[in-house]
mmCIF file of C-alpha atoms and ligand atoms in Angstrom:
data_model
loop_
_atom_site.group_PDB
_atom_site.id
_atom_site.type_symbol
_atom_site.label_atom_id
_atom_site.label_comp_id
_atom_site.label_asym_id
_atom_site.label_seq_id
_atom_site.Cartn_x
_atom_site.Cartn_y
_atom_site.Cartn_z
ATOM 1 C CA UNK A 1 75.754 103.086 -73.113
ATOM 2 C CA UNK A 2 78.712 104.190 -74.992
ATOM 3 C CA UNK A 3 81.139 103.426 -72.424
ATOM 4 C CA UNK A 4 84.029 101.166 -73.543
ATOM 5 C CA UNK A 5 85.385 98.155 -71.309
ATOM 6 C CA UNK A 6 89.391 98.259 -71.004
ATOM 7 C CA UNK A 7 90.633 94.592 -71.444
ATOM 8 C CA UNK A 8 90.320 92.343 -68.268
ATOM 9 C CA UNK A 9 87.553 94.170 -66.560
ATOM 10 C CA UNK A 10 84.024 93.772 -65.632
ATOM 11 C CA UNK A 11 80.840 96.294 -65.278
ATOM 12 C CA UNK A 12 80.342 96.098 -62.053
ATOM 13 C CA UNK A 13 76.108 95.630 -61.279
ATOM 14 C CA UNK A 14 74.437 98.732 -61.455
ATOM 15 C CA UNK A 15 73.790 101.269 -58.554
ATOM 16 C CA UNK A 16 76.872 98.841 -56.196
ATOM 17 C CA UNK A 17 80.123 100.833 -55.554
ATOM 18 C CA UNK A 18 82.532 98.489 -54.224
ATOM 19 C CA UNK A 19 84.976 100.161 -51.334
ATOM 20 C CA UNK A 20 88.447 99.695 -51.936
ATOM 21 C CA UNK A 21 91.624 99.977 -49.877
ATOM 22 C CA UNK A 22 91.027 102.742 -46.494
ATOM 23 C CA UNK A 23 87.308 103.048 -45.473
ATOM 24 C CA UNK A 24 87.365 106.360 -43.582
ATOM 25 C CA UNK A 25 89.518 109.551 -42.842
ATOM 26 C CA UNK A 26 91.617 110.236 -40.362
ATOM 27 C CA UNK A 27 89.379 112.222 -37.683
ATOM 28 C CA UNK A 28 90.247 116.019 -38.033
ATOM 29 C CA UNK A 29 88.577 119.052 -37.161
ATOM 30 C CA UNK A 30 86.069 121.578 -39.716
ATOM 31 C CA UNK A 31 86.385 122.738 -41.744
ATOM 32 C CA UNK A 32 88.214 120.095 -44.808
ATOM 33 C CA UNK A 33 91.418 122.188 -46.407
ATOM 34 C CA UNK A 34 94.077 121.107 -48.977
ATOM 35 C CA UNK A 35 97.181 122.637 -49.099
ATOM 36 C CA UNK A 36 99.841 122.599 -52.034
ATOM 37 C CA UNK A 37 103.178 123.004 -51.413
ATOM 38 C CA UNK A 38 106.799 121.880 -52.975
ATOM 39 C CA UNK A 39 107.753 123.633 -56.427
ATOM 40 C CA UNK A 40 105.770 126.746 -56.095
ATOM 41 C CA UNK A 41 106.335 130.296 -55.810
ATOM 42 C CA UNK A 42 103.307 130.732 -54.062
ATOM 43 C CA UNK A 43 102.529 127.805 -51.474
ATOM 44 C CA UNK A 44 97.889 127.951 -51.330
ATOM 45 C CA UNK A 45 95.729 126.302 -49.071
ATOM 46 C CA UNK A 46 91.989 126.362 -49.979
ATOM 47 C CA UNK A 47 88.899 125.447 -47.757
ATOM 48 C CA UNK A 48 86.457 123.190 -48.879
ATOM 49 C CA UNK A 49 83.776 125.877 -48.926
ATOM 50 C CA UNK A 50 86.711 128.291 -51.092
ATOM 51 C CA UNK A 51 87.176 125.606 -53.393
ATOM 52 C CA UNK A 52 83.029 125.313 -53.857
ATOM 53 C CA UNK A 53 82.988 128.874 -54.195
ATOM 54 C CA UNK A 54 84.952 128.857 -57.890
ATOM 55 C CA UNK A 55 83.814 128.063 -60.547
ATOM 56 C CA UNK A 56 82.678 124.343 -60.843
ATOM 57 C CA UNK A 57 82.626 121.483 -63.453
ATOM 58 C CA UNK A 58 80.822 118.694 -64.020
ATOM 59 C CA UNK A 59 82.072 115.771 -66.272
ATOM 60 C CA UNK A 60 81.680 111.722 -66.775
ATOM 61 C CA UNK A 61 84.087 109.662 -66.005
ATOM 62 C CA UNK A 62 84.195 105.943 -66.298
ATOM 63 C CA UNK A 63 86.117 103.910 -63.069
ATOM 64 C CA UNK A 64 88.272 101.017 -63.883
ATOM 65 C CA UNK A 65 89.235 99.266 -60.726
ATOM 66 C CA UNK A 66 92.727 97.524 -60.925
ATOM 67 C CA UNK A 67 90.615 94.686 -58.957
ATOM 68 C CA UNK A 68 88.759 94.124 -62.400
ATOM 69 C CA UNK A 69 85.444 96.004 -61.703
ATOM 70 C CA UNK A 70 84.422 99.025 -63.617
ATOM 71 C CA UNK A 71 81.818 101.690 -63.892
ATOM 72 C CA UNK A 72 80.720 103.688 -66.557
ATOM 73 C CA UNK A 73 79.576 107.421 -66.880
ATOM 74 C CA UNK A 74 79.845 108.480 -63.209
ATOM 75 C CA UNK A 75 79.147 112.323 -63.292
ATOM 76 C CA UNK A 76 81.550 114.337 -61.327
ATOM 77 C CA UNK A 77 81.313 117.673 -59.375
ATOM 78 C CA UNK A 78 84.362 119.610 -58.966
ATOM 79 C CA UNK A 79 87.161 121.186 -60.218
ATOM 80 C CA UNK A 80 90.489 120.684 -62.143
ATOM 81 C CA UNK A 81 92.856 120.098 -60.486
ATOM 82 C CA UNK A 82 95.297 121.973 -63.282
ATOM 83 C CA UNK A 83 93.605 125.353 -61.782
ATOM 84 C CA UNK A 84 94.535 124.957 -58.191
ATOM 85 C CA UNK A 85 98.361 123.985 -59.292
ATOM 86 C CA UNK A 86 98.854 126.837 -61.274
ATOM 87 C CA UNK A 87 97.513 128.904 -59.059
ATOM 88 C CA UNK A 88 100.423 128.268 -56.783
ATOM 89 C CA UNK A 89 102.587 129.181 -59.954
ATOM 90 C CA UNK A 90 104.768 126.188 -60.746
ATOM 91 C CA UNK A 91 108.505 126.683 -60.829
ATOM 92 C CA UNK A 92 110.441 125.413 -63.618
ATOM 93 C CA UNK A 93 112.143 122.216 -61.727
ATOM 94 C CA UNK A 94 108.153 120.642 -60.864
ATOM 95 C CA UNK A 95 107.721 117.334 -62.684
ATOM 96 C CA UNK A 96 105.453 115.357 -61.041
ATOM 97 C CA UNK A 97 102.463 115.626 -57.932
ATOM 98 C CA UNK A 98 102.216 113.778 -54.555
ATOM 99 C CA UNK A 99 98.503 113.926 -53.854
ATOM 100 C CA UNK A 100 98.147 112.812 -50.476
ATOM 101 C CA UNK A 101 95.165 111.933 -47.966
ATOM 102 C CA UNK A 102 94.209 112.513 -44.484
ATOM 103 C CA UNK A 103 94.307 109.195 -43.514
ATOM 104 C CA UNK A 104 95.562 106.997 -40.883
ATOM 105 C CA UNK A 105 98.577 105.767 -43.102
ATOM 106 C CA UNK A 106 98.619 109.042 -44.593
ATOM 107 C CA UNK A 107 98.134 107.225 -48.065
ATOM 108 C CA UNK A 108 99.441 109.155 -51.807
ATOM 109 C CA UNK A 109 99.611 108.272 -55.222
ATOM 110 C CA UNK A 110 101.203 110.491 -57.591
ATOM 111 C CA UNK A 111 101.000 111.531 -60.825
ATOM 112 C CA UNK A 112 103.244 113.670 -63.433
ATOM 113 C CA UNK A 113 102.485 116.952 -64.383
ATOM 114 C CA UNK A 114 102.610 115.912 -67.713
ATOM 115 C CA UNK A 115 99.894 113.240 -67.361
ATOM 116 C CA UNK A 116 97.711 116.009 -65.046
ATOM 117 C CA UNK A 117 97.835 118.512 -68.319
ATOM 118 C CA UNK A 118 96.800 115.619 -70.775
ATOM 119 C CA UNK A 119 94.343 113.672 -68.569
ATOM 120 C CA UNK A 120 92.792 116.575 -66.848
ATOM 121 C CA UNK A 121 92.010 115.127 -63.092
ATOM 122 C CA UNK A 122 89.235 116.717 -61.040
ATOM 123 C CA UNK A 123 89.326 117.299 -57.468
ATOM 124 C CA UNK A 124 85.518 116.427 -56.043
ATOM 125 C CA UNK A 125 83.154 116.677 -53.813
ATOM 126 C CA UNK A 126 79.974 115.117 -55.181
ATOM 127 C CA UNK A 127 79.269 112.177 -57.736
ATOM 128 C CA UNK A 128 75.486 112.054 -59.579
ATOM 129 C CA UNK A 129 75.117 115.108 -57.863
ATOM 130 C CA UNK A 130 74.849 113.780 -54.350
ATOM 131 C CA UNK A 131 77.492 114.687 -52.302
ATOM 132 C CA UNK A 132 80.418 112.208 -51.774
ATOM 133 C CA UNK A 133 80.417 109.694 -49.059
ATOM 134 C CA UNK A 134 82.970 109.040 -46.648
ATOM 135 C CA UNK A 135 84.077 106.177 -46.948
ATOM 136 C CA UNK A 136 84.286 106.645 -50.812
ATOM 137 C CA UNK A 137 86.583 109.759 -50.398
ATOM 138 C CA UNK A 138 84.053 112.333 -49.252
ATOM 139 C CA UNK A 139 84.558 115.478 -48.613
ATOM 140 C CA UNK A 140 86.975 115.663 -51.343
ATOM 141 C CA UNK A 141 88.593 113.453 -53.834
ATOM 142 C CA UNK A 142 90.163 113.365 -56.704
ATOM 143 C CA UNK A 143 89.154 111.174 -60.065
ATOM 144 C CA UNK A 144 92.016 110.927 -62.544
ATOM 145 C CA UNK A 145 90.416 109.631 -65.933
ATOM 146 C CA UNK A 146 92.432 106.816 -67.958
ATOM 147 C CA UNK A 147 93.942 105.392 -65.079
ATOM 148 C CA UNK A 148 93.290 102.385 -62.209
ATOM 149 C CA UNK A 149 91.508 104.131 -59.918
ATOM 150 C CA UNK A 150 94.035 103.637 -57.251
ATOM 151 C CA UNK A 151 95.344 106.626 -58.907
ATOM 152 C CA UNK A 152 92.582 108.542 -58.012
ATOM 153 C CA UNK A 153 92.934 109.475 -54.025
ATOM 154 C CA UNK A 154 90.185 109.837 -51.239
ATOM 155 C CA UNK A 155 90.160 112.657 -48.544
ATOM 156 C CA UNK A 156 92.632 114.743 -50.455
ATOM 157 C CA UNK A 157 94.289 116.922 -47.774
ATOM 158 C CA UNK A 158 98.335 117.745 -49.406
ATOM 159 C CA UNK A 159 99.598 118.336 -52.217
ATOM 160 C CA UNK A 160 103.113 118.058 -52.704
ATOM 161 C CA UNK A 161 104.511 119.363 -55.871
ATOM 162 C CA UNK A 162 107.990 117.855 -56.644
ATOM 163 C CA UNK A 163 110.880 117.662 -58.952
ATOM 164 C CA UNK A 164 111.331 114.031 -59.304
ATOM 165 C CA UNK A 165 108.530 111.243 -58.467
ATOM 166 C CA UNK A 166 107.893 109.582 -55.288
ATOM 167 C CA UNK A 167 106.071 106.400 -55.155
ATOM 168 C CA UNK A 168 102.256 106.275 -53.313
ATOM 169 C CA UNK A 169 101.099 103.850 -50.912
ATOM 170 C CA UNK A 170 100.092 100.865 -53.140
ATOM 171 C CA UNK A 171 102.948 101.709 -55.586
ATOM 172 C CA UNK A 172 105.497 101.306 -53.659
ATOM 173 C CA UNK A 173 103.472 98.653 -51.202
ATOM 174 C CA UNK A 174 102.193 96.429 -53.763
ATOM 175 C CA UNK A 175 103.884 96.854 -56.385
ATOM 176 C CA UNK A 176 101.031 98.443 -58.436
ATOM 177 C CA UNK A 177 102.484 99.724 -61.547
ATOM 178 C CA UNK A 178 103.037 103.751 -61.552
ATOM 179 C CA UNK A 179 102.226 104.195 -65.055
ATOM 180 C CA UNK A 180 98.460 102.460 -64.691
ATOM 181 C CA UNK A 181 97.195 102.596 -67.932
ATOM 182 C CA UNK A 182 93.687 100.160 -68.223
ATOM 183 C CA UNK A 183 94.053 100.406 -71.869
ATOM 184 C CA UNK A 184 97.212 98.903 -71.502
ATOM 185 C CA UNK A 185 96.938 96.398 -68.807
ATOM 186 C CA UNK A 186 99.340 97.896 -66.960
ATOM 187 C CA UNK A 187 98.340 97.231 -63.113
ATOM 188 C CA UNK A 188 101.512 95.348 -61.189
ATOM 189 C CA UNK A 189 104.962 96.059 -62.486
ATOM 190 C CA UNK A 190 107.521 93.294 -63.757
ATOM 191 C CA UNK A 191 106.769 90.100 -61.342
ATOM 192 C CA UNK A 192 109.419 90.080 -58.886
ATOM 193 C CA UNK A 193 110.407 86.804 -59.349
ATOM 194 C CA UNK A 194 111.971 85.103 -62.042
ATOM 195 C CA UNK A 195 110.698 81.098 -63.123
ATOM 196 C CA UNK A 196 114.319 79.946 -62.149
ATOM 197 C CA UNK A 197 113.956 82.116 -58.445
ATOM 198 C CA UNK A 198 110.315 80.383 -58.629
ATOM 199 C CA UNK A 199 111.488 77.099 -58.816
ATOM 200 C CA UNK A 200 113.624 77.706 -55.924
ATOM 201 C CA UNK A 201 111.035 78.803 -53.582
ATOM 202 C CA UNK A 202 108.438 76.143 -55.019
ATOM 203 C CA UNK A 203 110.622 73.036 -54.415
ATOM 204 C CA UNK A 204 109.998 73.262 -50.532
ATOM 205 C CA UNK A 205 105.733 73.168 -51.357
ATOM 206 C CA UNK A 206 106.144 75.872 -48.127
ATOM 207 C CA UNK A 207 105.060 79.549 -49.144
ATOM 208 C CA UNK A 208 103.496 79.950 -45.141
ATOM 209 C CA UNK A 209 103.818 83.916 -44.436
ATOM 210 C CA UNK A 210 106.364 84.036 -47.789
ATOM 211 C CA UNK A 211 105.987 87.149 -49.846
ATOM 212 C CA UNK A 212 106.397 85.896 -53.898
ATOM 213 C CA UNK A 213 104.301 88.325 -55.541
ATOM 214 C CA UNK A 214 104.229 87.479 -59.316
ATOM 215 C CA UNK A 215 105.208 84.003 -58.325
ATOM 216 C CA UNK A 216 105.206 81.774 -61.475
ATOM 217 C CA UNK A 217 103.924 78.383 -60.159
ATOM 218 C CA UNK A 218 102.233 77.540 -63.780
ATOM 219 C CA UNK A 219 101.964 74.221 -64.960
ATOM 220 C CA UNK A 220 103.095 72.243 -61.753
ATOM 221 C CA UNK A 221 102.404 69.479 -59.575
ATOM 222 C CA UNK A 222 101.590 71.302 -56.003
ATOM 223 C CA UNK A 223 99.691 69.397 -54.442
ATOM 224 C CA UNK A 224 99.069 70.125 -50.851
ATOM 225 C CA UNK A 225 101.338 73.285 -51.231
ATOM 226 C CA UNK A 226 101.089 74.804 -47.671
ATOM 227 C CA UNK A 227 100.848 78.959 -48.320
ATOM 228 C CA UNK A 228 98.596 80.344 -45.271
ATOM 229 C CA UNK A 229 99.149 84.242 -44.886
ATOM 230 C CA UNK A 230 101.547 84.079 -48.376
ATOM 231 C CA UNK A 231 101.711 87.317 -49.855
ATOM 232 C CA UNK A 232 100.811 85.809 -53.796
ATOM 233 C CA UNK A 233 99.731 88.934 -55.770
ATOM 234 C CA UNK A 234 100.112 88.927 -59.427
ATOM 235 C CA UNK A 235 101.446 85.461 -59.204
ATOM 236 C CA UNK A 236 100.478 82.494 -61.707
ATOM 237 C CA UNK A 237 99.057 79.129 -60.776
ATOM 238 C CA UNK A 238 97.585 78.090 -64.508
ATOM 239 C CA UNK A 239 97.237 74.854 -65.247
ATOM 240 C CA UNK A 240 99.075 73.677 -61.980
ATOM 241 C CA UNK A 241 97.812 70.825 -59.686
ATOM 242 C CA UNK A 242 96.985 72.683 -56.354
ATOM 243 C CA UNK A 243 94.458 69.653 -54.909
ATOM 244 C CA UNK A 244 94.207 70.179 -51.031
ATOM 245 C CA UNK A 245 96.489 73.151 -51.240
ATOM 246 C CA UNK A 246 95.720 75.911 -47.930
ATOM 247 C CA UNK A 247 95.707 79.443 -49.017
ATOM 248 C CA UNK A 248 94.045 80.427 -46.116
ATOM 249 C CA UNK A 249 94.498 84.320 -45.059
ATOM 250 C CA UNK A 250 96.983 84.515 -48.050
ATOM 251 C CA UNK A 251 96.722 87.788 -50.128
ATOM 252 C CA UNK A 252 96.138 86.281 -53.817
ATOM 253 C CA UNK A 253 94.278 89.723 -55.583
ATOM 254 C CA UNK A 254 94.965 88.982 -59.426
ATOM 255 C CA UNK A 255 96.525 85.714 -59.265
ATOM 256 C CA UNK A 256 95.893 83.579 -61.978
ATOM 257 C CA UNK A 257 94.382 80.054 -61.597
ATOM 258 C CA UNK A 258 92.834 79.244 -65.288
ATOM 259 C CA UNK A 259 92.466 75.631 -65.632
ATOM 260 C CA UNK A 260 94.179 74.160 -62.373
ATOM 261 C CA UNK A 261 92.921 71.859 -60.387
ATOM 262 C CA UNK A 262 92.292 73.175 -56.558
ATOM 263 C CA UNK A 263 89.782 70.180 -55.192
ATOM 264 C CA UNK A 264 89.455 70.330 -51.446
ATOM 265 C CA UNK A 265 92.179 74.156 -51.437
ATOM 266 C CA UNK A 266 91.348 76.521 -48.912
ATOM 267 C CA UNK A 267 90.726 79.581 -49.316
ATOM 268 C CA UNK A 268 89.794 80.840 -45.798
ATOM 269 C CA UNK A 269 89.833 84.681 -45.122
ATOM 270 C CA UNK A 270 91.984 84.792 -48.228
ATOM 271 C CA UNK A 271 92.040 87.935 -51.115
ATOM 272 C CA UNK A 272 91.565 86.869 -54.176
ATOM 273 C CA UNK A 273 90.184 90.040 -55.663
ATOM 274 C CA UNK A 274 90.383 90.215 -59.302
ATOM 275 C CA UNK A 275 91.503 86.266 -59.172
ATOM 276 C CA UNK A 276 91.224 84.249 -62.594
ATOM 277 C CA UNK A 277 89.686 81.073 -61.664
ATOM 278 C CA UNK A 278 88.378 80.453 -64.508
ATOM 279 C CA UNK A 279 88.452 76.332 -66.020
ATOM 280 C CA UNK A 280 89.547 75.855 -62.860
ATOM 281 C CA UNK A 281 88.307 72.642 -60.810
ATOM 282 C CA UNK A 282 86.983 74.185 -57.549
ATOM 283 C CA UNK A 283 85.033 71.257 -56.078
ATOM 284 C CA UNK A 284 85.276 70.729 -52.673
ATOM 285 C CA UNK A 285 87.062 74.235 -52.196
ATOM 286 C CA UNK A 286 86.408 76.396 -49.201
ATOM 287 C CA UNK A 287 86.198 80.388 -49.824
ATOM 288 C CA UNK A 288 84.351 81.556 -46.744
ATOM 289 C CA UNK A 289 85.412 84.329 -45.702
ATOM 290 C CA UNK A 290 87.571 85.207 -48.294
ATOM 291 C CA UNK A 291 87.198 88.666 -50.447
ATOM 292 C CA UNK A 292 86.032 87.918 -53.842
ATOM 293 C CA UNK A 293 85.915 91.446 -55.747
ATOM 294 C CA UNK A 294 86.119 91.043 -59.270
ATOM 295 C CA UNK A 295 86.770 87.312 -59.373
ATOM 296 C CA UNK A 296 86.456 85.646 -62.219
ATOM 297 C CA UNK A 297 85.074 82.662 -62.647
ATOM 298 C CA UNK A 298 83.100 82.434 -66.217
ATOM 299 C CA UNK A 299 83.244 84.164 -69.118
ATOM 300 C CA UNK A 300 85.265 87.392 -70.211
ATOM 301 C CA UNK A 301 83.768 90.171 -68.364
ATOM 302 C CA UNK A 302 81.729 91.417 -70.975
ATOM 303 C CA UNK A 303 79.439 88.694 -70.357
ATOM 304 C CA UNK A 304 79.622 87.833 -73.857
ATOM 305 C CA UNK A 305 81.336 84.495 -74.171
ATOM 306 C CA UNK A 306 79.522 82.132 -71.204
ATOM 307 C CA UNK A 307 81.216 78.895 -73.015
ATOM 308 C CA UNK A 308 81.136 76.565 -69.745
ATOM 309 C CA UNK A 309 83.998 74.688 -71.375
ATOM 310 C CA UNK A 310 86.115 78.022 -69.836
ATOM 311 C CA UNK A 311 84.605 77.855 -66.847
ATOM 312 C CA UNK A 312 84.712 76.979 -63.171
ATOM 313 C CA UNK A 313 83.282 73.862 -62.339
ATOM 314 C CA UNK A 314 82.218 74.059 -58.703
ATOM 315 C CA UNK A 315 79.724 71.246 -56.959
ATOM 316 C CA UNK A 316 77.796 71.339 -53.874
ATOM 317 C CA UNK A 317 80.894 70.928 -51.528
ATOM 318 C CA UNK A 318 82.111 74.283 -52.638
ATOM 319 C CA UNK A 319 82.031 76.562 -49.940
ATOM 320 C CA UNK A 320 81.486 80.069 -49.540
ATOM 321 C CA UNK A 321 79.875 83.467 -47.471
ATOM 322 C CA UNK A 322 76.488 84.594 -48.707
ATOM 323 C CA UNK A 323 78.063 87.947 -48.913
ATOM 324 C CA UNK A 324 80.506 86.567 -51.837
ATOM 325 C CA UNK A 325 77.681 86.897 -54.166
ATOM 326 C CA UNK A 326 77.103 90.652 -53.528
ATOM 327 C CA UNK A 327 81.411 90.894 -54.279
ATOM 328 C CA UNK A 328 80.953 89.155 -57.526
ATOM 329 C CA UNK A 329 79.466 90.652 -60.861
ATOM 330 C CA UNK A 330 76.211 89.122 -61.313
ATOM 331 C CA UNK A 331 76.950 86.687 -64.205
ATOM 332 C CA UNK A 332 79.907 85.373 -61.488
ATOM 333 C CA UNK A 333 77.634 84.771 -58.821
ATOM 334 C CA UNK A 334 75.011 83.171 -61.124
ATOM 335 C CA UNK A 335 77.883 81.219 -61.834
ATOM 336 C CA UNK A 336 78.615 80.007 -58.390
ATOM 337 C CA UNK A 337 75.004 79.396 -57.333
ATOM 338 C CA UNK A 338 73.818 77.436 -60.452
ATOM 339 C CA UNK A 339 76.947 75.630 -60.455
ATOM 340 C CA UNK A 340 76.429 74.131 -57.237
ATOM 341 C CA UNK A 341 73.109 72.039 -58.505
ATOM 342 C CA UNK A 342 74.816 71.356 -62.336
ATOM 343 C CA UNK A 343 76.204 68.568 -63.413
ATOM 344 C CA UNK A 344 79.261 67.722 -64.824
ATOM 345 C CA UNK A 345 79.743 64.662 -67.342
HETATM 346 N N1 LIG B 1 93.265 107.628 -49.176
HETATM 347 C C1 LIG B 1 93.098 106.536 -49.952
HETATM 348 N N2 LIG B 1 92.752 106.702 -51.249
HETATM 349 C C2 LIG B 1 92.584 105.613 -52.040
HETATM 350 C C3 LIG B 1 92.770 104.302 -51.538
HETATM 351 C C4 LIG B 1 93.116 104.156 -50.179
HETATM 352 O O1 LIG B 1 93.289 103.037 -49.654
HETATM 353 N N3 LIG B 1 93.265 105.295 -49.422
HETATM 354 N N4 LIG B 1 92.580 103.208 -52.374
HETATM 355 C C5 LIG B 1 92.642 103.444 -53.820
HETATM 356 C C6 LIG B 1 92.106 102.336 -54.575
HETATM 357 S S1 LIG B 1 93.104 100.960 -54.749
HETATM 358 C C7 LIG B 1 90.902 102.407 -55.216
HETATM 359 S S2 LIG B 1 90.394 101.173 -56.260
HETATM 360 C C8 LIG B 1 89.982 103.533 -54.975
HETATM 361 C C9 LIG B 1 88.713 102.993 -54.378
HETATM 362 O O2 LIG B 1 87.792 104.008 -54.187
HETATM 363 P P1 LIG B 1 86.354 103.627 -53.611
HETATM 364 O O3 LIG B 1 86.571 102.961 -52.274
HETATM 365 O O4 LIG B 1 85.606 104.892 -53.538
HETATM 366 O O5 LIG B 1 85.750 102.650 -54.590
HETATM 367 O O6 LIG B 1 90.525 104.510 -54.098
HETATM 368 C C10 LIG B 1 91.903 104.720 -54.221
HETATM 369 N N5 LIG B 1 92.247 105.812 -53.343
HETATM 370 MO MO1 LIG B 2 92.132 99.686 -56.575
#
């Protein structure tokens, strides 16, 4: 394989595609068309069969998950999506595209049209030559190369050609950064917070149904902090004392726990996609049914450094949903299992 790992991701196991974000289209009658609109002289709409009908392209391209799981060499059926735009015949004041889905939240990214002319997207319909599955975009999709794939849209129905940017659904939601470079690291913008706004919010121990993405919490005494529902994305819990703390049902993806001490948290129905948990002391700690997507909990993705002195330590009172260990890359869930029986001087 000569696929290269950005920095903070994982190969995700072989022949499993995790589902991320919406899992199916809004319903909508035959046949599949995308129409593009905005800056143009000439407004098109193409059919899924039209769009079959030209000619096609097939290229690899790797998926890097902003939830830490990647995949390498997927090969792509479809088209560029440069052809369709200038088609339409761009006017001199477009920047920047809205692609947006037929969904039920009628999700969009965007992208600029500089990045479309140097990264050269593809609009698709089938991936190792089978065609594309719903729920992972199907009929049509597009796959933008050299960004986090929430760049890359499913069930492309509109797009919007315009003169300055507009934010997409996880953009603007999440605060997912727009430029979403994996080369980079870039995946949340600035934290919202600052450590002196932190402190603020942390002297209470109450986060319940707060919303602190990018909360810095490192290196302090929590115990018991009380953050059920909290909306914690981004935020950082290193080396802090979180014994007995309840995260249950809070939204965590990305937070970093390295080396903090969670005996006896919960975790309950929680997302901690992408979460760093790694030195952390999880004995005792309940995770069922939480969402565990690129988790970390050992090593550095590349499954090359396994030092346990970085690790997790988890014992037989850690808790957690068969199904985890299908979320997990399998040196993670190796992890978790074997951890369970070994023992820690
Ligand atoms: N319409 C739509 N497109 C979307 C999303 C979504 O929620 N809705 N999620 C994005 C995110 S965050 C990712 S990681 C990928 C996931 O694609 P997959 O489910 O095929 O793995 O789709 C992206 N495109
Ligand atoms: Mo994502």
């Amino acid at each position: 394989m000569t696929a290269k790992l950005p920095p903070g991701q994982q190969w995700a196991a072989p022949g499993r595609w995790p589902i991320v974000g919406e899992r199916a289209p809004a319903l909508r009658t035959d046949p599949w068309e995308v129409h593009v609109h905005g800056c143009v002289d000439t407004a098109c709409t193409w059919s899924l069969a039209a769009l079959q009908a030209l000619p096609t392209v097939e290229r690899q391209i790797d998926i890097h998950c902003v939830t830490r799981w990647s995949m390498p060499e997927v090969r792509w059926t479809g088209l560029p999506l440069v052809g369709l735009l200038d088609q339409c015949q761009l006017r001199r004041d477009a920047r920047f595209v809205s692609l947006i889905a037929c969904s039920e939240r009628r999700h969009s990214t965007s992208l600029s049209l500089d990045d479309v002319r140097r990264l050269d997207p593809l609009v698709v319909w089938a991936w190792q030559g089978r065609p594309l599955e719903p729920a992972h975009g199907g009929p049509l999709r597009v796959i933008v190369p050299g960004k986090y794939f929430y760049k890359s849209l499913k069930w492309l129905a509109e797009i919007e050609v315009l003169a300055e940017d507009r934010l997409g659904y996880w953009e603007a939601e999440a605060g997912y950064h727009n430029e979403a470079d994996p080369w980079q690291e870039q995946r949340f913008l600035a934290p919202e917070l600052t450590r002196a706004e932190s402190s603020r919010i942390l002297v209470q121990r109450d986060l319940v149904d707060r919303s602190a993405r990018g909360l810095d919490a490192s290196g302090r005494d929590l115990s018991g902090l009380q953050a059920t529902r909290a909306v914690l994305r981004d935020a950082d819990f290193s080396r802090t004392q979180l014994t007995d703390a309840d995260f249950s049902f809070a939204n965590l993806s990305n937070a970093r726990f390295r080396r903090s001490d969670l005996r006896r948290a919960k975790f309950c129905g929680a997302d901690v996609e992408g979460a760093d948990f790694r030195g952390a002391d999880l004995r005792g700690v309940d995770f069922r049914g939480a969402s565990l997507f690129g988790a970390l909990l050992v090593g550095d993705g590349d499954a090359a450094s396994l030092d346990p002195s970085v690790a997790a330590v988890i014992d037989e009172a850690t808790q957690f949903d068969p199904a985890a260990l299908d979320q997990l890359m399998p040196v993670q869930a190796e992890w978790l299992v074997s951890g369970r029986s070994r023992r820690r001087s």
